[in-house]
Amino acid sequence: MADIFSAATAFFRVPGRRLALSVLEKGSDTTLFFVHGLGGNRQQWRFQWERFSQENVNLVAWDAYGHGDSARSQHEQAFLSSYAVQDLASILKAHPSSKRILVAHSFGCRVTLEWIAGLLQAEQIIPVDELILLGPASLAPSLKGPMFGNWMDRLPFWLASFARPFLQKRFEALAWAPGVDRTILKTELKATRRNSLFMINAIRSGAQPVDTGILRQFGRPVHILAGQEDRIVPLVEIQKIHALIPQSSLELLANCGHQIMLEQPAIVNRFIESALQRLSFEQDTHP
């Protein structure tokens, strides 16, 4: 991974909120932004980074607050999704580009749609041309509730911390398709070791309601991919998002769980390639 990603650079939105970014600047008018999900990290985009670093596009990926190499906090308020939305907006502002494609995963999709809903409410321009959403998290008013679907959900927090190896195994069973490459699992375990249960619980509790109705006004192309073996996000929740957004498509991927960009990177890359081709064609036909 170290050979694929550029070294992290510190980005400061406000004092004390330090985010680790990887940026590959090509001087292109097109930028790909990668937004990981809850418990993830920017390294999860390594297959996409490796592929599109070969193209004339700029690349931006970051560790969300509390994740990966970014700063941490023991204050629940620091993990309100509204702050993650401000982080997203600030990063896009810091990396101006005339054409933008945003690729998001799981909770990163919810943050992205919360950001878009807020811009629509304020009647502001949406500074993105296409979205690619992988296994988008539910837009339900609250994400509090069961995570594992068994007795583990009833563990008190202090005990859950001691039982983390068992929780990790349960998460793997829910998130990945059977037969996934074990080297990918080992890499993910190492990359997410610093992600605390406190942070994960705080983010789920701090998910702010999203004005889903206003998303019907969003007129840009949205491509939604869902894994048929995904037991983290129910398909019915993903279908609700598809139904909300007029210009959205939904594709179900066989032999794929929740970690779509890692389990089916070639398919994800094809969707990105198609989006880049569309933007290039539009530029050629509308100079």
C-alpha atoms as a printed R data frame, in Angstrom:
    type eleno elety resid chain resno       x       y       z
1   ATOM     1    CA   MET     A     1   0.000   0.000   0.000
2   ATOM     2    CA   ALA     A     2   2.823   2.391   0.802
3   ATOM     3    CA   ASP     A     3   4.013   2.069  -2.820
4   ATOM     4    CA   ILE     A     4   0.554   2.964  -4.167
5   ATOM     5    CA   PHE     A     5  -0.524   5.843  -1.965
6   ATOM     6    CA   SER     A     6   1.297   9.115  -1.647
7   ATOM     7    CA   ALA     A     7   2.311  10.125   1.853
8   ATOM     8    CA   ALA     A     8  -0.475  11.594   3.948
9   ATOM     9    CA   THR     A     9  -0.583  15.358   4.271
10  ATOM    10    CA   ALA     A    10  -2.250  17.181   7.120
11  ATOM    11    CA   PHE     A    11  -5.378  19.137   6.240
12  ATOM    12    CA   PHE     A    12  -6.812  21.444   8.885
13  ATOM    13    CA   ARG     A    13 -10.447  22.499   8.766
14  ATOM    14    CA   VAL     A    14 -10.438  23.895  12.296
15  ATOM    15    CA   PRO     A    15  -7.781  23.638  15.029
16  ATOM    16    CA   GLY     A    16  -7.755  20.146  16.505
17  ATOM    17    CA   ARG     A    17  -9.462  18.469  13.546
18  ATOM    18    CA   ARG     A    18  -6.553  17.035  11.607
19  ATOM    19    CA   LEU     A    19  -7.285  14.791   8.634
20  ATOM    20    CA   ALA     A    20  -4.789  12.584   6.818
21  ATOM    21    CA   LEU     A    21  -5.055  13.015   3.055
22  ATOM    22    CA   SER     A    22  -3.413  11.405   0.074
23  ATOM    23    CA   VAL     A    23  -3.419  13.657  -2.992
24  ATOM    24    CA   LEU     A    24  -2.120  12.961  -6.482
25  ATOM    25    CA   GLU     A    25  -2.154  16.208  -8.440
26  ATOM    26    CA   LYS     A    26  -1.808  15.862 -12.224
27  ATOM    27    CA   GLY     A    27  -2.867  19.380 -13.196
28  ATOM    28    CA   SER     A    28  -5.985  17.870 -14.753
29  ATOM    29    CA   ASP     A    29  -9.385  19.550 -14.932
30  ATOM    30    CA   THR     A    30 -10.924  16.308 -13.569
31  ATOM    31    CA   THR     A    31 -10.661  15.029  -9.996
32  ATOM    32    CA   LEU     A    32 -11.732  11.773  -8.378
33  ATOM    33    CA   PHE     A    33 -12.639  12.023  -4.696
34  ATOM    34    CA   PHE     A    34 -12.857   8.871  -2.545
35  ATOM    35    CA   VAL     A    35 -14.955   8.824   0.653
36  ATOM    36    CA   HIS     A    36 -14.634   5.706   2.817
37  ATOM    37    CA   GLY     A    37 -17.216   4.368   5.253
38  ATOM    38    CA   LEU     A    38 -17.516   3.847   9.000
39  ATOM    39    CA   GLY     A    39 -14.519   1.967  10.347
40  ATOM    40    CA   GLY     A    40 -12.694   2.241   7.024
41  ATOM    41    CA   ASN     A    41  -9.678   4.222   5.820
42  ATOM    42    CA   ARG     A    42  -8.322   5.782   2.661
43  ATOM    43    CA   GLN     A    43  -6.167   2.711   1.963
44  ATOM    44    CA   GLN     A    44  -9.338   0.797   1.053
45  ATOM    45    CA   TRP     A    45  -9.259   2.653  -2.267
46  ATOM    46    CA   ARG     A    46  -5.828   1.248  -3.192
47  ATOM    47    CA   PHE     A    47  -7.070  -0.705  -6.231
48  ATOM    48    CA   GLN     A    48  -8.789   2.393  -7.601
49  ATOM    49    CA   TRP     A    49  -5.804   4.601  -6.747
50  ATOM    50    CA   GLU     A    50  -3.419   2.242  -8.513
51  ATOM    51    CA   ARG     A    51  -5.611   2.106 -11.624
52  ATOM    52    CA   PHE     A    52  -6.391   5.816 -12.006
53  ATOM    53    CA   SER     A    53  -2.979   7.100 -11.050
54  ATOM    54    CA   GLN     A    54  -2.149   5.982 -14.599
55  ATOM    55    CA   GLU     A    55  -4.674   8.433 -16.075
56  ATOM    56    CA   ASN     A    56  -4.662  12.198 -16.458
57  ATOM    57    CA   VAL     A    57  -6.914  12.774 -13.448
58  ATOM    58    CA   ASN     A    58  -6.284  14.173  -9.983
59  ATOM    59    CA   LEU     A    59  -6.931  11.849  -7.022
60  ATOM    60    CA   VAL     A    60  -7.943  12.747  -3.468
61  ATOM    61    CA   ALA     A    61  -8.610  10.297  -0.607
62  ATOM    62    CA   TRP     A    62  -8.628  10.873   3.133
63  ATOM    63    CA   ASP     A    63  -9.092   9.196   6.495
64  ATOM    64    CA   ALA     A    64 -12.250  10.466   8.161
65  ATOM    65    CA   TYR     A    65 -11.873  11.996  11.606
66  ATOM    66    CA   GLY     A    66 -11.121   9.268  14.140
67  ATOM    67    CA   HIS     A    67 -10.027   6.841  11.414
68  ATOM    68    CA   GLY     A    68  -6.682   5.696  10.057
69  ATOM    69    CA   ASP     A    69  -3.996   8.342  10.487
70  ATOM    70    CA   SER     A    70  -6.384  11.213  11.238
71  ATOM    71    CA   ALA     A    71  -6.761  12.812  14.656
72  ATOM    72    CA   ARG     A    72  -8.881  11.230  17.360
73  ATOM    73    CA   SER     A    73 -11.220  12.457  20.080
74  ATOM    74    CA   GLN     A    74 -12.946  11.131  23.195
75  ATOM    75    CA   HIS     A    75 -15.831  13.582  22.773
76  ATOM    76    CA   GLU     A    76 -18.954  12.161  21.136
77  ATOM    77    CA   GLN     A    77 -19.920  15.556  19.708
78  ATOM    78    CA   ALA     A    78 -16.802  15.498  17.520
79  ATOM    79    CA   PHE     A    79 -18.340  12.635  15.532
80  ATOM    80    CA   LEU     A    80 -21.618  14.262  14.533
81  ATOM    81    CA   SER     A    81 -22.172  13.589  10.844
82  ATOM    82    CA   SER     A    82 -22.625  17.326  10.282
83  ATOM    83    CA   TYR     A    83 -18.908  17.740  11.024
84  ATOM    84    CA   ALA     A    84 -18.037  15.003   8.518
85  ATOM    85    CA   VAL     A    85 -20.155  16.907   5.974
86  ATOM    86    CA   GLN     A    86 -18.148  20.077   6.688
87  ATOM    87    CA   ASP     A    87 -14.916  18.099   6.267
88  ATOM    88    CA   LEU     A    88 -16.111  16.842   2.871
89  ATOM    89    CA   ALA     A    89 -17.105  20.333   1.742
90  ATOM    90    CA   SER     A    90 -13.798  21.799   2.925
91  ATOM    91    CA   ILE     A    91 -11.730  19.179   1.109
92  ATOM    92    CA   LEU     A    92 -13.599  19.770  -2.151
93  ATOM    93    CA   LYS     A    93 -13.101  23.512  -1.732
94  ATOM    94    CA   ALA     A    94  -9.378  23.010  -1.119
95  ATOM    95    CA   HIS     A    95  -9.064  20.980  -4.336
96  ATOM    96    CA   PRO     A    96 -10.913  22.961  -7.011
97  ATOM    97    CA   SER     A    97 -11.655  21.224 -10.288
98  ATOM    98    CA   SER     A    98 -14.025  21.921 -13.143
99  ATOM    99    CA   LYS     A    99 -15.095  18.258 -13.303
100 ATOM   100    CA   ARG     A   100 -15.574  16.054 -10.254
101 ATOM   101    CA   ILE     A   101 -16.553  12.452  -9.688
102 ATOM   102    CA   LEU     A   102 -17.162  11.398  -6.104
103 ATOM   103    CA   VAL     A   103 -16.888   7.713  -5.179
104 ATOM   104    CA   ALA     A   104 -18.210   6.832  -1.723
105 ATOM   105    CA   HIS     A   105 -18.700   3.697   0.358
106 ATOM   106    CA   SER     A   106 -21.288   2.806   3.021
107 ATOM   107    CA   PHE     A   107 -21.486   5.559   5.672
108 ATOM   108    CA   GLY     A   108 -19.438   7.761   3.359
109 ATOM   109    CA   CYS     A   109 -22.441   7.615   0.994
110 ATOM   110    CA   ARG     A   110 -24.725   8.839   3.772
111 ATOM   111    CA   VAL     A   111 -22.349  11.723   4.544
112 ATOM   112    CA   THR     A   112 -22.249  12.582   0.834
113 ATOM   113    CA   LEU     A   113 -26.038  12.570   0.496
114 ATOM   114    CA   GLU     A   114 -26.408  14.616   3.702
115 ATOM   115    CA   TRP     A   115 -24.038  17.172   2.151
116 ATOM   116    CA   ILE     A   116 -26.025  17.227  -1.109
117 ATOM   117    CA   ALA     A   117 -29.349  17.546   0.733
118 ATOM   118    CA   GLY     A   118 -28.001  20.544   2.639
119 ATOM   119    CA   LEU     A   119 -26.880  22.263  -0.570
120 ATOM   120    CA   LEU     A   120 -30.254  21.618  -2.183
121 ATOM   121    CA   GLN     A   121 -32.025  23.082   0.850
122 ATOM   122    CA   ALA     A   122 -29.837  26.182   0.601
123 ATOM   123    CA   GLU     A   123 -30.428  26.330  -3.171
124 ATOM   124    CA   GLN     A   124 -26.699  26.189  -3.818
125 ATOM   125    CA   ILE     A   125 -24.827  24.622  -6.726
126 ATOM   126    CA   ILE     A   126 -23.827  20.985  -6.251
127 ATOM   127    CA   PRO     A   127 -20.081  20.946  -7.121
128 ATOM   128    CA   VAL     A   128 -19.983  17.350  -8.365
129 ATOM   129    CA   ASP     A   129 -20.771  15.855 -11.777
130 ATOM   130    CA   GLU     A   130 -21.398  12.187 -10.955
131 ATOM   131    CA   LEU     A   131 -21.665   9.992  -7.885
132 ATOM   132    CA   ILE     A   132 -20.718   6.336  -7.557
133 ATOM   133    CA   LEU     A   133 -22.170   4.913  -4.338
134 ATOM   134    CA   LEU     A   134 -20.995   1.527  -3.068
135 ATOM   135    CA   GLY     A   135 -23.230  -0.262  -0.563
136 ATOM   136    CA   PRO     A   136 -24.727   3.014   0.710
137 ATOM   137    CA   ALA     A   137 -25.716   3.059   4.368
138 ATOM   138    CA   SER     A   138 -29.367   3.529   5.281
139 ATOM   139    CA   LEU     A   139 -30.792   7.061   5.303
140 ATOM   140    CA   ALA     A   140 -33.047   6.183   8.242
141 ATOM   141    CA   PRO     A   141 -33.382   9.052  10.759
142 ATOM   142    CA   SER     A   142 -31.213   7.157  13.258
143 ATOM   143    CA   LEU     A   143 -28.525   4.496  12.958
144 ATOM   144    CA   LYS     A   144 -28.707   3.513  16.613
145 ATOM   145    CA   GLY     A   145 -29.575  -0.116  17.164
146 ATOM   146    CA   PRO     A   146 -28.229  -3.615  16.554
147 ATOM   147    CA   MET     A   147 -25.038  -4.067  14.545
148 ATOM   148    CA   PHE     A   148 -24.291  -7.785  14.701
149 ATOM   149    CA   GLY     A   149 -27.737  -9.385  14.808
150 ATOM   150    CA   ASN     A   150 -26.934 -11.683  17.738
151 ATOM   151    CA   TRP     A   151 -26.030 -11.695  21.447
152 ATOM   152    CA   MET     A   152 -23.076  -9.406  20.772
153 ATOM   153    CA   ASP     A   153 -25.457  -6.477  20.430
154 ATOM   154    CA   ARG     A   154 -26.412  -6.875  24.091
155 ATOM   155    CA   LEU     A   155 -22.872  -6.586  25.438
156 ATOM   156    CA   PRO     A   156 -22.176  -3.502  27.590
157 ATOM   157    CA   PHE     A   157 -19.605  -1.212  26.008
158 ATOM   158    CA   TRP     A   158 -16.811  -2.018  28.472
159 ATOM   159    CA   LEU     A   159 -17.230  -5.737  27.835
160 ATOM   160    CA   ALA     A   160 -17.490  -5.300  24.069
161 ATOM   161    CA   SER     A   161 -14.040  -3.708  24.130
162 ATOM   162    CA   PHE     A   162 -12.587  -6.895  25.612
163 ATOM   163    CA   ALA     A   163 -14.528  -9.018  23.112
164 ATOM   164    CA   ARG     A   164 -13.217  -7.137  20.086
165 ATOM   165    CA   PRO     A   165 -11.620 -10.207  18.405
166 ATOM   166    CA   PHE     A   166 -15.018 -11.942  18.449
167 ATOM   167    CA   LEU     A   167 -16.738  -8.802  17.143
168 ATOM   168    CA   GLN     A   168 -14.187  -8.618  14.339
169 ATOM   169    CA   LYS     A   169 -14.934 -12.193  13.303
170 ATOM   170    CA   ARG     A   170 -18.666 -11.502  13.312
171 ATOM   171    CA   PHE     A   171 -18.172  -8.357  11.240
172 ATOM   172    CA   GLU     A   172 -16.119 -10.281   8.704
173 ATOM   173    CA   ALA     A   173 -18.895 -12.854   8.372
174 ATOM   174    CA   LEU     A   174 -21.446 -10.111   7.697
175 ATOM   175    CA   ALA     A   175 -19.355  -7.805   5.519
176 ATOM   176    CA   TRP     A   176 -17.498 -10.130   3.149
177 ATOM   177    CA   ALA     A   177 -18.622 -12.660   0.588
178 ATOM   178    CA   PRO     A   178 -17.571 -16.261   1.263
179 ATOM   179    CA   GLY     A   179 -14.218 -17.148  -0.255
180 ATOM   180    CA   VAL     A   180 -12.754 -13.638  -0.144
181 ATOM   181    CA   ASP     A   181  -8.981 -13.462  -0.490
182 ATOM   182    CA   ARG     A   182  -7.494 -13.911   3.007
183 ATOM   183    CA   THR     A   183  -4.663 -11.489   2.257
184 ATOM   184    CA   ILE     A   184  -7.240  -8.732   1.826
185 ATOM   185    CA   LEU     A   185  -8.746  -9.599   5.206
186 ATOM   186    CA   LYS     A   186  -5.329  -9.493   6.865
187 ATOM   187    CA   THR     A   187  -4.575  -6.132   5.296
188 ATOM   188    CA   GLU     A   188  -7.905  -4.729   6.461
189 ATOM   189    CA   LEU     A   189  -7.413  -6.032  10.000
190 ATOM   190    CA   LYS     A   190  -4.047  -4.285  10.202
191 ATOM   191    CA   ALA     A   191  -5.315  -1.033   8.657
192 ATOM   192    CA   THR     A   192  -8.354  -0.770  10.971
193 ATOM   193    CA   ARG     A   193  -6.672  -1.792  14.224
194 ATOM   194    CA   ARG     A   194  -6.599   1.784  15.516
195 ATOM   195    CA   ASN     A   195 -10.327   2.350  14.895
196 ATOM   196    CA   SER     A   196 -11.920   2.345  18.344
197 ATOM   197    CA   LEU     A   197 -15.324   0.968  19.313
198 ATOM   198    CA   PHE     A   198 -15.984   4.294  21.025
199 ATOM   199    CA   MET     A   199 -15.569   6.100  17.708
200 ATOM   200    CA   ILE     A   200 -17.765   3.634  15.828
201 ATOM   201    CA   ASN     A   201 -20.562   3.920  18.405
202 ATOM   202    CA   ALA     A   202 -20.225   7.722  18.499
203 ATOM   203    CA   ILE     A   203 -20.556   8.012  14.721
204 ATOM   204    CA   ARG     A   204 -23.634   5.790  14.629
205 ATOM   205    CA   SER     A   205 -25.199   7.816  17.440
206 ATOM   206    CA   GLY     A   206 -24.217  11.102  15.797
207 ATOM   207    CA   ALA     A   207 -25.744  10.404  12.380
208 ATOM   208    CA   GLN     A   208 -27.982  13.397  11.722
209 ATOM   209    CA   PRO     A   209 -31.335  13.070   9.921
210 ATOM   210    CA   VAL     A   210 -31.163  13.520   6.140
211 ATOM   211    CA   ASP     A   211 -33.888  15.355   4.223
212 ATOM   212    CA   THR     A   212 -34.558  12.460   1.873
213 ATOM   213    CA   GLY     A   213 -37.425  14.187   0.069
214 ATOM   214    CA   ILE     A   214 -35.236  16.955  -1.261
215 ATOM   215    CA   LEU     A   215 -32.879  14.418  -2.837
216 ATOM   216    CA   ARG     A   216 -35.563  13.960  -5.510
217 ATOM   217    CA   GLN     A   217 -34.350  17.316  -6.858
218 ATOM   218    CA   PHE     A   218 -30.812  16.038  -7.412
219 ATOM   219    CA   GLY     A   219 -30.344  15.886 -11.170
220 ATOM   220    CA   ARG     A   220 -26.858  14.428 -11.576
221 ATOM   221    CA   PRO     A   221 -26.116  10.790 -12.505
222 ATOM   222    CA   VAL     A   222 -25.799   8.458  -9.508
223 ATOM   223    CA   HIS     A   223 -24.579   4.878  -9.922
224 ATOM   224    CA   ILE     A   224 -25.330   2.566  -6.994
225 ATOM   225    CA   LEU     A   225 -23.570  -0.775  -6.597
226 ATOM   226    CA   ALA     A   226 -24.691  -3.373  -4.047
227 ATOM   227    CA   GLY     A   227 -23.214  -6.750  -3.167
228 ATOM   228    CA   GLN     A   228 -25.598  -9.688  -3.213
229 ATOM   229    CA   GLU     A   229 -23.756 -11.148  -0.200
230 ATOM   230    CA   ASP     A   230 -23.870  -7.892   1.805
231 ATOM   231    CA   ARG     A   231 -25.287  -8.511   5.281
232 ATOM   232    CA   ILE     A   232 -24.300  -5.126   6.684
233 ATOM   233    CA   VAL     A   233 -26.756  -2.970   4.719
234 ATOM   234    CA   PRO     A   234 -30.087  -4.612   3.798
235 ATOM   235    CA   LEU     A   235 -30.842  -4.424   0.076
236 ATOM   236    CA   VAL     A   236 -34.222  -2.851   0.832
237 ATOM   237    CA   GLU     A   237 -32.444   0.205   2.305
238 ATOM   238    CA   ILE     A   238 -30.290   0.566  -0.809
239 ATOM   239    CA   GLN     A   239 -33.377   0.238  -3.011
240 ATOM   240    CA   LYS     A   240 -34.993   3.107  -1.072
241 ATOM   241    CA   ILE     A   241 -32.065   5.364  -1.986
242 ATOM   242    CA   HIS     A   242 -32.303   4.265  -5.614
243 ATOM   243    CA   ALA     A   243 -36.008   5.140  -5.626
244 ATOM   244    CA   LEU     A   244 -35.322   8.597  -4.175
245 ATOM   245    CA   ILE     A   245 -32.843   9.826  -6.790
246 ATOM   246    CA   PRO     A   246 -34.293  10.324 -10.286
247 ATOM   247    CA   GLN     A   247 -31.090   9.771 -12.299
248 ATOM   248    CA   SER     A   248 -29.821   6.798 -10.310
249 ATOM   249    CA   SER     A   249 -29.062   3.274 -11.461
250 ATOM   250    CA   LEU     A   250 -28.698   0.184  -9.279
251 ATOM   251    CA   GLU     A   251 -26.565  -2.840 -10.053
252 ATOM   252    CA   LEU     A   252 -26.353  -5.965  -7.885
253 ATOM   253    CA   LEU     A   253 -22.979  -7.686  -7.890
254 ATOM   254    CA   ALA     A   254 -22.708 -11.456  -7.523
255 ATOM   255    CA   ASN     A   255 -20.044 -12.965  -5.257
256 ATOM   256    CA   CYS     A   256 -19.702  -9.657  -3.446
257 ATOM   257    CA   GLY     A   257 -20.352  -8.521   0.101
258 ATOM   258    CA   HIS     A   258 -20.208  -5.036   1.601
259 ATOM   259    CA   GLN     A   259 -16.573  -4.158   0.829
260 ATOM   260    CA   ILE     A   260 -17.263  -3.660  -2.858
261 ATOM   261    CA   MET     A   261 -14.171  -1.660  -3.864
262 ATOM   262    CA   LEU     A   262 -11.956  -4.422  -2.434
263 ATOM   263    CA   GLU     A   263 -14.004  -7.465  -3.453
264 ATOM   264    CA   GLN     A   264 -14.883  -6.346  -6.990
265 ATOM   265    CA   PRO     A   265 -12.345  -3.644  -7.849
266 ATOM   266    CA   ALA     A   266 -12.458  -4.290 -11.607
267 ATOM   267    CA   ILE     A   267 -16.203  -3.597 -11.705
268 ATOM   268    CA   VAL     A   268 -15.860  -0.437  -9.603
269 ATOM   269    CA   ASN     A   269 -13.046   0.727 -11.876
270 ATOM   270    CA   ARG     A   270 -15.208   0.166 -14.959
271 ATOM   271    CA   PHE     A   271 -17.910   2.411 -13.520
272 ATOM   272    CA   ILE     A   272 -15.318   5.108 -12.838
273 ATOM   273    CA   GLU     A   273 -13.898   4.712 -16.347
274 ATOM   274    CA   SER     A   274 -17.380   5.127 -17.828
275 ATOM   275    CA   ALA     A   275 -17.991   8.264 -15.771
276 ATOM   276    CA   LEU     A   276 -14.677   9.732 -16.939
277 ATOM   277    CA   GLN     A   277 -15.546   8.933 -20.558
278 ATOM   278    CA   ARG     A   278 -18.934  10.641 -20.222
279 ATOM   279    CA   LEU     A   279 -17.377  13.791 -18.801
280 ATOM   280    CA   SER     A   280 -14.763  13.814 -21.542
281 ATOM   281    CA   PHE     A   281 -17.434  13.342 -24.225
282 ATOM   282    CA   GLU     A   282 -19.545  16.167 -22.770
283 ATOM   283    CA   GLN     A   283 -16.532  18.469 -22.863
284 ATOM   284    CA   ASP     A   284 -15.808  17.559 -26.485
285 ATOM   285    CA   THR     A   285 -19.408  18.122 -27.565
286 ATOM   286    CA   HIS     A   286 -19.947  21.277 -25.453
287 ATOM   287    CA   PRO     A   287 -16.679  23.221 -25.663
